[in-house]
Coordinates of C-alpha atoms in Angstrom, one line a residue:
M752 CA 72.5 -30.5 17.6
A753 CA 73.6 -32.4 19.9
D754 CA 75.5 -31.5 23.3
A755 CA 78.5 -33.4 22.3
E756 CA 78.4 -32.1 18.9
K757 CA 77.8 -27.9 20.7
P758 CA 81.1 -26.0 20.9
K759 CA 82.8 -26.2 24.0
V760 CA 84.2 -24.1 26.4
Y761 CA 86.2 -23.7 29.6
V762 CA 85.5 -23.0 32.8
D763 CA 88.8 -22.7 35.3
E764 CA 87.7 -21.2 38.9
E765 CA 91.6 -21.1 40.0
I766 CA 93.1 -20.0 37.0
G767 CA 91.1 -18.6 34.4
Q768 CA 90.3 -14.9 34.1
D769 CA 86.2 -12.9 33.7
T770 CA 88.3 -10.2 31.2
E771 CA 87.9 -10.1 27.6
S772 CA 91.3 -11.9 26.9
A773 CA 90.4 -14.6 28.3
Q774 CA 89.2 -16.8 25.0
G775 CA 86.9 -19.7 26.6
T776 CA 89.6 -22.7 26.2
E777 CA 91.3 -25.0 27.9
Q778 CA 94.7 -23.3 27.3
S779 CA 92.3 -19.4 28.3
P780 CA 89.3 -20.5 30.8
Y781 CA 87.1 -18.2 31.9
K782 CA 87.3 -17.9 35.8
S783 CA 82.8 -18.0 36.2
V784 CA 80.3 -19.5 34.4
Q785 CA 78.1 -16.7 35.0
Y786 CA 80.5 -14.2 32.9
A787 CA 81.5 -17.3 30.3
Y788 CA 77.3 -17.1 29.7
L789 CA 77.4 -13.6 29.4
Q790 CA 80.1 -13.8 26.6
Q791 CA 79.1 -16.9 24.9
G792 CA 75.2 -17.8 25.2
A793 CA 73.2 -20.9 26.0
A794 CA 74.7 -22.6 22.3
V795 CA 77.5 -23.7 23.6
E796 CA 78.5 -26.5 26.1
Y797 CA 80.0 -25.5 29.4
L798 CA 82.4 -27.4 30.9
V799 CA 84.0 -26.6 34.2
R800 CA 87.3 -27.3 36.5
K801 CA 87.5 -27.3 40.1
R802 CA 91.5 -28.1 41.7
E803 CA 91.9 -30.2 45.1
A804 CA 94.6 -29.6 47.6
A805 CA 96.4 -32.4 48.1
P806 CA 97.3 -33.1 52.0
G807 CA 101.0 -33.8 52.9
Q808 CA 103.1 -34.1 55.7
D809 CA 103.4 -30.5 56.2
G810 CA 99.9 -29.0 55.0
A811 CA 98.4 -28.5 51.7
E812 CA 100.6 -29.2 48.5
P813 CA 100.5 -28.4 45.2
V814 CA 97.0 -28.4 43.0
T815 CA 96.1 -31.6 42.2
E816 CA 94.7 -31.7 37.9
A817 CA 90.8 -32.6 38.0
E818 CA 88.8 -33.4 34.8
W819 CA 86.4 -31.0 33.1
K820 CA 83.0 -32.1 33.5
P821 CA 80.2 -30.4 32.2
A822 CA 78.4 -27.0 34.6
A823 CA 75.9 -28.0 36.6
K824 CA 72.1 -27.6 35.9
A825 CA 71.0 -25.2 38.4
A826 CA 74.4 -22.7 37.9
L827 CA 74.1 -22.7 33.9
K828 CA 70.1 -21.4 35.1
K829 CA 71.8 -18.7 37.5
A830 CA 74.2 -17.9 34.7
A831 CA 70.8 -17.5 32.1
N832 CA 69.2 -15.6 34.8
F833 CA 71.9 -13.0 35.3
A834 CA 72.4 -12.8 31.2
D835 CA 68.8 -11.9 30.6
A836 CA 69.3 -9.0 33.7
Q837 CA 72.1 -8.0 32.0
K838 CA 70.6 -7.7 28.7
K839 CA 67.9 -5.8 30.2
K840 CA 69.8 -3.1 31.8
A841 CA 72.3 -3.0 29.1
A842 CA 68.8 -2.0 27.2
K843 CA 66.8 0.0 29.9
E844 CA 70.4 1.6 30.0
K845 CA 71.0 2.7 25.7
E846 CA 67.0 3.6 26.1
L847 CA 68.1 5.9 28.8
A848 CA 70.9 7.1 27.1
I849 CA 68.8 7.7 24.0
R850 CA 66.4 9.7 25.6
E851 CA 69.1 11.5 27.0
K852 CA 70.4 12.6 24.3
K853 CA 67.3 13.6 22.6
L854 CA 66.7 15.6 25.7
E855 CA 70.1 17.2 25.4
E856 CA 69.8 18.0 21.6
E857 CA 66.1 19.5 22.6
R858 CA 68.3 21.6 25.3
Q859 CA 70.8 23.0 23.3
K860 CA 68.1 24.2 20.6
V861 CA 66.1 25.6 23.3
L862 CA 69.4 27.2 24.1
E863 CA 70.2 28.7 20.5
E864 CA 66.8 29.8 20.4
A865 CA 67.1 31.4 23.6
K866 CA 70.2 33.3 22.3
K867 CA 68.7 34.6 19.4
I868 CA 66.1 36.4 22.3
V869 CA 67.5 39.9 23.0
I870 CA 66.4 41.7 25.5
T871 CA 66.1 45.5 26.1
E872 CA 64.5 48.4 27.7
D873 CA 61.4 49.6 27.0
T874 CA 62.3 53.7 27.0
S875 CA 58.9 54.5 26.8
L876 CA 57.4 53.2 29.9
P877 CA 58.3 55.6 33.2
K878 CA 61.2 56.0 34.9
A879 CA 62.6 53.3 37.5
V880 CA 62.8 54.1 41.3
K881 CA 66.0 52.2 42.4
I882 CA 65.3 51.0 45.9
K883 CA 66.9 48.3 47.5
L884 CA 64.8 45.5 48.2
D885 CA 63.6 46.4 52.2
E886 CA 61.9 49.8 50.7
K887 CA 58.6 50.3 51.5
D888 CA 58.0 53.5 51.9
P889 CA 54.6 53.8 50.6
A890 CA 55.3 57.3 49.1
V891 CA 57.9 55.7 47.1
V892 CA 56.8 52.5 45.9
K893 CA 53.0 52.1 45.8
L894 CA 52.4 48.5 45.2
R895 CA 49.7 47.6 42.3
K896 CA 46.3 46.2 43.8
P897 CA 45.1 43.0 42.3
D898 CA 42.5 43.8 40.0
N899 CA 43.2 47.7 39.6
E900 CA 43.7 49.2 36.5
E901 CA 46.3 51.5 38.9
H902 CA 50.0 51.5 38.2
G903 CA 52.1 50.6 40.6
T904 CA 55.6 52.0 40.4
R905 CA 58.5 51.5 38.1
V906 CA 61.2 49.9 40.7
R907 CA 64.8 49.0 39.6
V908 CA 66.6 46.8 41.8
F909 CA 70.2 44.9 41.9
G910 CA 71.2 41.7 44.9
R911 CA 71.9 38.2 43.6
V912 CA 69.6 35.0 43.1
H913 CA 68.9 34.0 46.6
R914 CA 66.6 30.9 45.1
E915 CA 64.8 30.7 41.9
R916 CA 62.3 28.3 40.8
K917 CA 61.1 27.6 36.8
Q918 CA 57.8 26.5 35.6
K919 CA 56.8 26.7 32.0
D920 CA 56.6 29.9 31.3
V921 CA 57.3 31.5 34.6
I922 CA 60.3 32.1 36.3
F923 CA 60.6 33.2 40.2
V924 CA 63.3 34.6 41.5
T925 CA 64.2 35.6 44.6
L926 CA 66.5 38.3 44.9
R927 CA 68.7 39.4 47.8
D928 CA 70.6 42.2 48.1
G929 CA 71.8 42.7 52.2
Y930 CA 68.8 44.6 52.8
G931 CA 66.1 42.7 52.1
F932 CA 64.6 39.5 50.2
M933 CA 61.9 40.5 46.9
Q934 CA 60.1 38.0 45.0
C935 CA 60.4 38.3 41.4
I936 CA 58.3 37.2 38.3
L937 CA 60.4 36.8 35.1
T938 CA 57.1 36.0 32.2
G939 CA 57.1 35.9 28.3
Q940 CA 60.6 36.7 26.4
L941 CA 61.8 37.8 29.5
A942 CA 61.6 33.7 30.5
K943 CA 63.1 32.4 27.2
S944 CA 66.0 34.2 26.7
Y945 CA 69.2 32.1 28.0
N946 CA 70.4 33.9 30.9
A947 CA 67.0 33.7 32.2
I948 CA 66.8 29.5 31.4
T949 CA 70.6 29.6 32.3
L950 CA 69.7 31.4 35.4
T951 CA 71.7 30.3 39.0
R952 CA 72.1 30.3 42.7
E953 CA 73.6 33.9 43.8
T954 CA 74.2 35.1 39.9
S955 CA 74.4 39.0 40.0
M956 CA 71.1 40.5 38.9
E957 CA 69.6 43.8 37.6
I958 CA 65.9 44.0 37.1
V959 CA 63.2 46.6 36.7
G960 CA 59.0 46.4 36.8
E961 CA 56.1 47.3 38.3
M962 CA 55.6 46.3 42.1
Y963 CA 52.3 44.3 43.2
A964 CA 50.9 43.5 46.3
L965 CA 50.2 39.3 46.3
P966 CA 47.2 38.5 45.8
P967 CA 44.7 36.1 48.6
G968 CA 46.6 33.5 49.3
A969 CA 50.0 33.5 47.9
H970 CA 53.4 34.0 49.9
A971 CA 56.7 36.2 48.9
P972 CA 58.9 38.2 51.2
D973 CA 56.8 41.6 52.3
N974 CA 54.0 40.2 51.0
R975 CA 54.6 41.7 47.1
E976 CA 56.4 41.3 43.7
L977 CA 57.9 42.7 40.8
H978 CA 57.0 41.9 37.8
A979 CA 59.9 42.5 35.3
D980 CA 60.0 44.2 32.2
Y981 CA 63.9 43.7 31.8
F982 CA 66.1 42.2 33.5
N983 CA 69.8 42.2 33.1
V984 CA 73.2 40.2 34.3
P985 CA 75.7 43.0 34.7
R986 CA 78.7 41.9 32.9
G987 CA 78.2 38.5 32.5
W988 CA 78.3 37.7 36.7
K989 CA 76.4 35.1 36.4
A990 CA 77.5 32.7 39.2
P991 CA 78.2 28.9 38.7
G992 CA 76.1 25.5 38.5
G993 CA 76.3 21.9 38.4
E994 CA 79.4 20.9 40.6
D995 CA 80.5 24.2 41.5
A996 CA 77.4 25.2 42.4
I997 CA 76.9 26.9 46.1
T998 CA 74.7 24.4 47.5
N999 CA 77.4 21.6 46.6
M1000 CA 79.5 23.5 47.9
V1001 CA 78.1 25.2 51.2
Q1002 CA 75.7 22.8 53.1
A1003 CA 73.9 23.8 56.2
K1004 CA 75.2 20.3 57.8
G1005 CA 78.6 20.1 56.4
D1006 CA 82.1 19.7 57.8
P1007 CA 82.5 22.4 60.2
Q1008 CA 86.4 22.7 58.9
T1009 CA 85.3 22.7 54.9
L1010 CA 82.3 25.2 56.2
L1011 CA 84.6 27.3 58.2
D1012 CA 87.5 27.1 54.6
R1013 CA 84.2 28.3 52.4
R1014 CA 83.6 31.3 55.2
H1015 CA 83.7 33.4 52.0
L1016 CA 80.0 31.4 50.9
T1017 CA 78.7 30.3 53.9
L1018 CA 78.2 34.0 55.2
R1019 CA 75.6 34.5 52.1
G1020 CA 73.3 31.6 53.9
E1021 CA 70.5 32.6 55.9
V1022 CA 71.6 32.1 59.6
A1023 CA 75.0 33.3 59.0
S1024 CA 74.6 36.6 57.7
A1025 CA 71.5 36.3 60.1
V1026 CA 74.1 36.3 63.4
M1027 CA 75.8 39.3 61.4
F1028 CA 73.3 41.0 61.2
V1029 CA 71.9 40.8 65.1
R1030 CA 76.3 42.1 65.6
D1031 CA 75.2 44.9 63.8
A1032 CA 72.7 45.7 66.0
V1033 CA 74.4 44.6 68.9
E1034 CA 77.2 46.6 68.7
F1035 CA 75.6 49.8 67.6
A1036 CA 73.2 49.1 70.7
F1037 CA 76.2 49.3 72.9
H1038 CA 78.0 52.9 71.2
Q1039 CA 74.4 54.0 72.2
V1040 CA 73.9 52.6 75.7
Y1041 CA 77.5 54.2 76.4
R1042 CA 76.7 57.2 74.7
E1043 CA 73.0 57.7 77.2
T1044 CA 75.4 56.6 80.5
R1045 CA 78.1 59.6 79.5
C1046 CA 81.0 57.0 78.5
R1047 CA 83.0 59.0 75.7
K1048 CA 84.5 56.3 73.3
V1049 CA 88.4 56.2 72.8
S1050 CA 90.7 53.9 70.4
P1051 CA 94.0 52.1 72.6
P1052 CA 96.9 50.5 70.9
A1053 CA 96.9 47.2 69.6
L1054 CA 100.7 46.5 69.6
V1055 CA 101.8 46.7 73.9
Q1056 CA 104.8 46.1 75.9
T1057 CA 102.9 45.3 79.3
Q1058 CA 100.5 42.6 80.0
V1059 CA 97.5 42.7 81.3
E1060 CA 96.3 38.6 81.5
G1061 CA 99.4 36.7 81.9
G1062 CA 102.7 35.8 79.8
A1063 CA 101.1 32.2 78.8
T1064 CA 98.9 33.7 76.0
L1065 CA 100.4 36.8 74.6
F1066 CA 101.0 36.6 71.2
K1067 CA 104.7 38.4 70.7
F1068 CA 106.5 40.1 68.0
D1069 CA 109.5 41.9 66.8
Y1070 CA 108.4 45.6 67.4
Y1071 CA 112.1 47.1 65.3
G1072 CA 114.2 44.9 67.2
E1073 CA 112.2 45.3 71.1
Q1074 CA 109.9 42.4 72.2
A1075 CA 106.4 44.0 71.5
Y1076 CA 103.0 41.6 71.7
L1077 CA 99.3 42.3 70.6
T1078 CA 96.9 43.4 73.3
Q1079 CA 95.3 41.2 75.3
S1080 CA 93.1 44.1 76.9
S1081 CA 92.9 48.3 76.3
Q1082 CA 91.9 48.2 80.4
L1083 CA 95.4 49.9 81.1
Y1084 CA 95.0 52.2 78.7
L1085 CA 91.3 53.2 79.4
E1086 CA 92.2 53.8 82.8
T1087 CA 95.1 56.3 81.9
C1088 CA 91.9 58.2 80.1
L1089 CA 89.6 58.2 83.5
P1090 CA 91.1 61.3 84.9
S1091 CA 91.5 63.6 81.6
M1092 CA 87.8 62.0 79.7
G1093 CA 86.1 60.6 83.0
D1094 CA 83.8 56.7 82.3
V1095 CA 85.3 55.8 78.9
Y1096 CA 85.3 52.4 77.3
C1097 CA 86.6 51.3 73.3
I1098 CA 84.6 48.4 71.2
E1099 CA 88.9 47.1 69.6
K1100 CA 90.0 43.7 69.3
S1101 CA 91.9 41.8 71.9
F1102 CA 94.2 38.2 71.2
R1103 CA 94.6 35.8 73.4
A1104 CA 97.5 32.8 72.6
E1105 CA 95.8 30.3 74.2
K1106 CA 96.3 26.8 72.5
S1107 CA 92.3 26.2 73.4
L1108 CA 90.4 24.5 70.9
T1109 CA 86.6 24.9 73.1
R1110 CA 83.2 26.1 71.8
R1111 CA 84.2 30.0 73.7
H1112 CA 87.5 30.5 72.6
L1113 CA 89.6 32.5 70.0
S1114 CA 92.4 33.9 69.5
E1115 CA 91.3 37.1 67.9
Y1116 CA 88.3 38.2 69.3
T1117 CA 86.5 41.7 69.6
H1118 CA 86.2 42.8 73.3
V1119 CA 83.5 45.4 74.7
E1120 CA 85.9 47.4 77.8
A1121 CA 84.6 50.0 80.2
E1122 CA 86.5 52.0 82.7
L1123 CA 84.2 53.8 85.8
D1124 CA 85.2 56.8 88.1
F1125 CA 84.5 57.0 91.3
I1126 CA 82.7 53.9 91.8
T1127 CA 82.0 51.6 94.7
F1128 CA 82.1 47.5 94.0
D1129 CA 77.6 47.6 93.6
D1130 CA 78.3 50.3 91.5
L1131 CA 79.8 48.2 88.7
L1132 CA 77.4 45.4 89.3
T1133 CA 74.3 47.7 88.9
H1134 CA 75.9 49.4 85.7
L1135 CA 77.0 45.9 84.0
E1136 CA 73.4 45.2 84.3
Q1137 CA 72.5 47.8 83.3
V1138 CA 74.1 48.0 79.9
M1139 CA 73.5 45.0 78.5
C1140 CA 69.5 44.7 79.7
R1141 CA 69.6 47.8 78.0
V1142 CA 71.9 47.0 75.0
L1143 CA 68.7 43.6 74.7
E1144 CA 66.1 46.5 74.8
I1145 CA 67.4 48.6 72.0
T1146 CA 68.1 45.5 69.5
M1147 CA 65.0 43.9 70.3
A1148 CA 63.1 47.4 69.9
D1149 CA 64.0 46.8 66.2
P1150 CA 61.4 44.4 64.7
I1151 CA 63.9 43.1 62.0
I1152 CA 66.8 42.4 63.9
A1153 CA 64.1 41.2 66.5
K1154 CA 62.4 38.6 64.0
Y1155 CA 66.2 37.3 63.7
I1156 CA 66.8 36.2 67.5
K1157 CA 63.5 35.2 68.1
D1158 CA 64.2 32.5 64.1
L1159 CA 67.3 32.2 65.6
N1160 CA 66.8 31.4 69.7
P1161 CA 63.3 30.5 69.6
E1162 CA 63.3 30.2 74.0
F1163 CA 64.8 33.9 73.7
Q1164 CA 63.6 35.7 76.5
M1165 CA 64.8 39.4 78.1
P1166 CA 66.7 39.2 81.4
S1167 CA 65.0 40.2 84.8
R1168 CA 67.0 41.9 87.3
P1169 CA 68.8 42.0 89.2
F1170 CA 71.0 39.2 88.3
K1171 CA 71.3 36.7 90.5
R1172 CA 74.8 37.5 93.3
M1173 CA 76.5 34.7 94.0
K1174 CA 80.1 35.2 95.7
Y1175 CA 83.5 32.4 94.9
A1176 CA 82.6 30.8 98.4
E1177 CA 78.8 30.0 98.4
A1178 CA 79.8 28.5 94.1
I1179 CA 82.5 26.4 95.6
D1180 CA 79.2 25.3 98.5
W1181 CA 76.9 24.2 95.2
L1182 CA 79.0 23.0 93.2
R1183 CA 79.9 20.6 96.1
E1184 CA 76.8 20.1 97.0
H1185 CA 75.7 19.3 93.4
D1186 CA 78.4 16.6 93.5
I1187 CA 80.2 18.9 90.4
P1188 CA 83.8 17.8 90.2
N1189 CA 87.1 19.9 89.8
E1190 CA 89.2 18.9 87.0
E1191 CA 91.0 16.3 88.8
G1192 CA 87.6 14.7 89.5
Q1193 CA 88.4 16.0 93.3
P1194 CA 85.6 18.0 95.4
H1195 CA 86.0 21.6 94.8
T1196 CA 87.7 23.5 97.6
F1197 CA 88.8 27.1 98.1
G1198 CA 91.1 28.8 95.6
D1199 CA 90.1 26.3 93.1
D1200 CA 89.9 27.7 89.5
I1201 CA 86.7 26.8 88.6
A1202 CA 86.8 24.5 85.0
E1203 CA 85.0 26.0 81.9
A1204 CA 82.6 22.7 82.1
A1205 CA 81.6 23.0 86.0
E1206 CA 81.1 27.0 85.6
R1207 CA 79.0 25.8 83.0
R1208 CA 77.0 23.0 83.8
M1209 CA 76.1 25.8 87.0
T1210 CA 74.7 28.2 85.5
D1211 CA 72.9 26.4 82.9
I1212 CA 70.8 24.4 86.3
I1213 CA 71.0 27.7 87.7
N1214 CA 69.5 28.9 84.1
R1215 CA 69.8 32.7 85.0
P1216 CA 72.5 35.5 84.4
I1217 CA 74.7 35.0 87.4
F1218 CA 77.3 37.1 88.7
L1219 CA 80.1 35.6 90.4
T1220 CA 82.4 37.8 92.8
H1221 CA 84.2 37.7 95.0
F1222 CA 87.5 35.2 93.6
P1223 CA 90.5 34.8 95.5
V1224 CA 93.7 36.5 95.2
E1225 CA 95.5 34.2 93.7
I1226 CA 93.7 33.3 91.0
K1227 CA 92.4 36.6 89.6
A1228 CA 95.4 39.3 87.8
F1229 CA 97.2 41.1 89.6
Y1230 CA 95.5 44.7 89.4
M1231 CA 92.4 43.3 91.0
Q1232 CA 91.9 45.4 94.7
K1233 CA 91.2 42.9 97.9
D1234 CA 87.9 43.2 99.0
K1235 CA 89.0 45.3 102.3
E1236 CA 86.5 42.9 104.6
D1237 CA 87.8 39.7 103.2
P1238 CA 92.1 40.3 102.0
R1239 CA 91.4 37.0 100.6
V1240 CA 89.4 37.7 98.0
T1241 CA 89.0 40.5 95.1
E1242 CA 86.1 42.3 94.3
S1243 CA 86.0 40.8 91.0
V1244 CA 83.0 39.8 89.2
D1245 CA 82.2 37.0 85.9
C1246 CA 78.8 37.9 84.6
L1247 CA 78.3 34.0 83.4
M1248 CA 75.2 33.9 81.2
P1249 CA 73.3 29.5 80.6
G1250 CA 74.3 28.2 77.6
V1251 CA 77.8 29.6 77.4
G1252 CA 79.5 30.6 80.7
E1253 CA 81.1 33.5 81.4
I1254 CA 80.8 36.7 78.7
V1255 CA 82.1 39.3 81.1
G1256 CA 85.0 39.9 83.8
G1257 CA 85.4 42.8 85.7
S1258 CA 86.7 43.9 88.8
M1259 CA 87.8 47.1 90.8
R1260 CA 91.2 48.1 89.8
M1261 CA 94.1 49.0 93.2
D1262 CA 94.1 52.5 93.6
D1263 CA 96.8 52.5 96.2
Y1264 CA 100.4 52.9 94.8
D1265 CA 102.2 51.0 97.8
E1266 CA 99.8 47.9 97.7
L1267 CA 100.4 47.9 93.9
M1268 CA 104.2 47.8 93.3
A1269 CA 103.6 44.6 96.1
A1270 CA 101.4 43.3 93.9
Y1271 CA 104.4 43.7 91.0
Q1272 CA 106.3 42.1 93.6
R1273 CA 104.1 39.0 94.5
E1274 CA 103.6 38.4 90.5
G1275 CA 107.3 38.6 89.3
I1276 CA 106.2 41.3 87.2
D1277 CA 109.1 43.9 86.8
P1278 CA 107.8 47.7 87.3
A1279 CA 109.3 49.7 84.7
P1280 CA 107.7 49.5 82.1
Y1281 CA 104.4 50.0 83.9
Y1282 CA 105.5 54.0 84.8
W1283 CA 102.4 55.4 82.6
Y1284 CA 100.0 52.8 84.4
T1285 CA 101.8 53.1 88.5
D1286 CA 101.7 56.9 87.7
Q1287 CA 97.6 56.6 87.8
R1288 CA 98.3 56.4 91.7
K1289 CA 100.8 59.1 92.6
Y1290 CA 98.3 61.6 90.3
G1291 CA 95.6 62.0 92.2
S1292 CA 94.4 58.0 92.2
S1293 CA 90.2 57.3 92.7
P1294 CA 88.6 54.3 93.1
H1295 CA 87.5 53.1 90.0
G1296 CA 86.6 49.9 88.0
G1297 CA 85.8 48.5 85.2
Y1298 CA 85.2 45.0 82.8
G1299 CA 85.5 43.2 79.4
L1300 CA 83.2 41.5 77.5
G1301 CA 83.2 39.2 75.1
L1302 CA 81.6 40.4 72.1
E1303 CA 81.4 36.8 70.2
R1304 CA 80.1 35.5 73.6
F1305 CA 77.2 37.8 74.1
L1306 CA 76.1 36.5 70.9
A1307 CA 76.5 33.5 71.2
W1308 CA 74.1 33.6 73.7
L1309 CA 71.7 35.8 72.1
C1310 CA 71.6 33.4 68.7
K1311 CA 71.8 30.2 70.4
Q1312 CA 75.1 29.3 68.4
H1313 CA 76.7 26.1 69.7
T1314 CA 80.5 28.2 68.8
V1315 CA 81.7 31.7 69.3
R1316 CA 83.6 31.1 65.4
D1317 CA 79.5 31.0 64.3
C1318 CA 79.9 34.8 65.8
C1319 CA 82.6 36.7 63.9
L1320 CA 83.1 37.2 60.3
Y1321 CA 86.6 35.2 60.4
P1322 CA 87.8 33.3 63.3
R1323 CA 91.0 33.0 64.7
Y1324 CA 91.6 29.9 66.6
M1325 CA 94.4 27.8 67.2
G1326 CA 95.4 26.7 63.8
R1327 CA 93.0 28.7 61.4
C1328 CA 93.8 31.8 60.5
T1329 CA 92.7 31.2 57.0
P1330 CA 90.1 32.6 54.4

């Protein structure tokens, strides 16, 4: 057929439409040659019209009518290639769809067959011993050696699927129960059952089987594995897969706010749970150390009507018609216990309404506090050093916890004693010598409250624990004892650790009644609500001192965590009180 006899298809780049409603006529043209060719093929003649604007006195005027002209050969060749590529793509997609449909049909067939498999426990086998996943006592759990006919212990374990790997007729499951991990192997009918082939991470499982030692060259937790003869998903507690799978819900390098929103799932991860294990061990060690140093534990109130660190950071609330606060520190109450109980400590929550979003601030944190009677300032520093180092010794003596710490913080080394002692005035000189400015960008001067960034930079450069002492009276709390040799400063101390900064704040406490009353007046504090605290200076006063240690900051240093938010179960700070 000559070109003149071919059906004509019209393309107008201005008013045409590349949609199913376009017909390719003069009245309903296509917009592009490519789309038109895809619809009509090569057996037609393509006519193209391009409209041009006619220049006028005030710029462009409405477009002028143009003639229909045959499409350029280059445009037709490009359109033909595009159409050919689209056809190949459509054919491939169709082939994939057919293949996917076939695979899905086969999968459904396998699932239907799997549902017919009924798993029951063989009661003729030896009775299984229920154990936690870290149980290693050979008297309880005997391992069957490779190529040995003597059986291993048959055990019953419970946990959640930490990892799973499917091979032909074999499924490897790593189970987690909070005490340890165990590799379990499902074979035969167990591996072909419905619950096995649809297994997802975090699914709750009961697995029963014989304990085997690993063959040479194999790797698994504790160098052992459980060869299952029975398993069960209790009450069908199968975790979701697909888009709702835990690996999609929380990811190691995911958005920090999303991870905090899903903290309940994040805690199941290896890093988050390792920090919590270390936290448990460290808190236990503090209790042990205080027992060793003959400090008695007390439990002060969290609801108070006095302040310790300044009114700007108090959480206020109505207490039966009276104004009350969440405690900033238990220090004042601990001091009242000294006359009757001797040295005392507590590990309680403290609350600071600081509108701060730094990586070392929380609105609710765990406060390790102690008060010591009849001591000197040097005694206080020695005690602090002893407590922290002894806590680390006890913690690192547990090989499991020590491994967690080494995995989290490979460069960790036990701090050497004595800690570096540096007076506040010396720190000001050091900051000036190293051109580290204050918050206003000016050289530090005596009386400045050294900002967090400058303090941390100094600590990181020195790179060892520092006892920063003798702060000016004006920047410290009202109750701190003045240095008798230099009344401009207090007998106070901050313990600074590399990577975190301040983790401990402490001081000797004012022990003179008149001096304490003058301090109330200087700070504009009404002494009346503090009568019970002031009375300690009337009824047998004594030289005493104490401190508060932020547990989350201590852990951030020990476990090398970027923020204290990752060192508590559910962090609370400005803007977050969920979940």
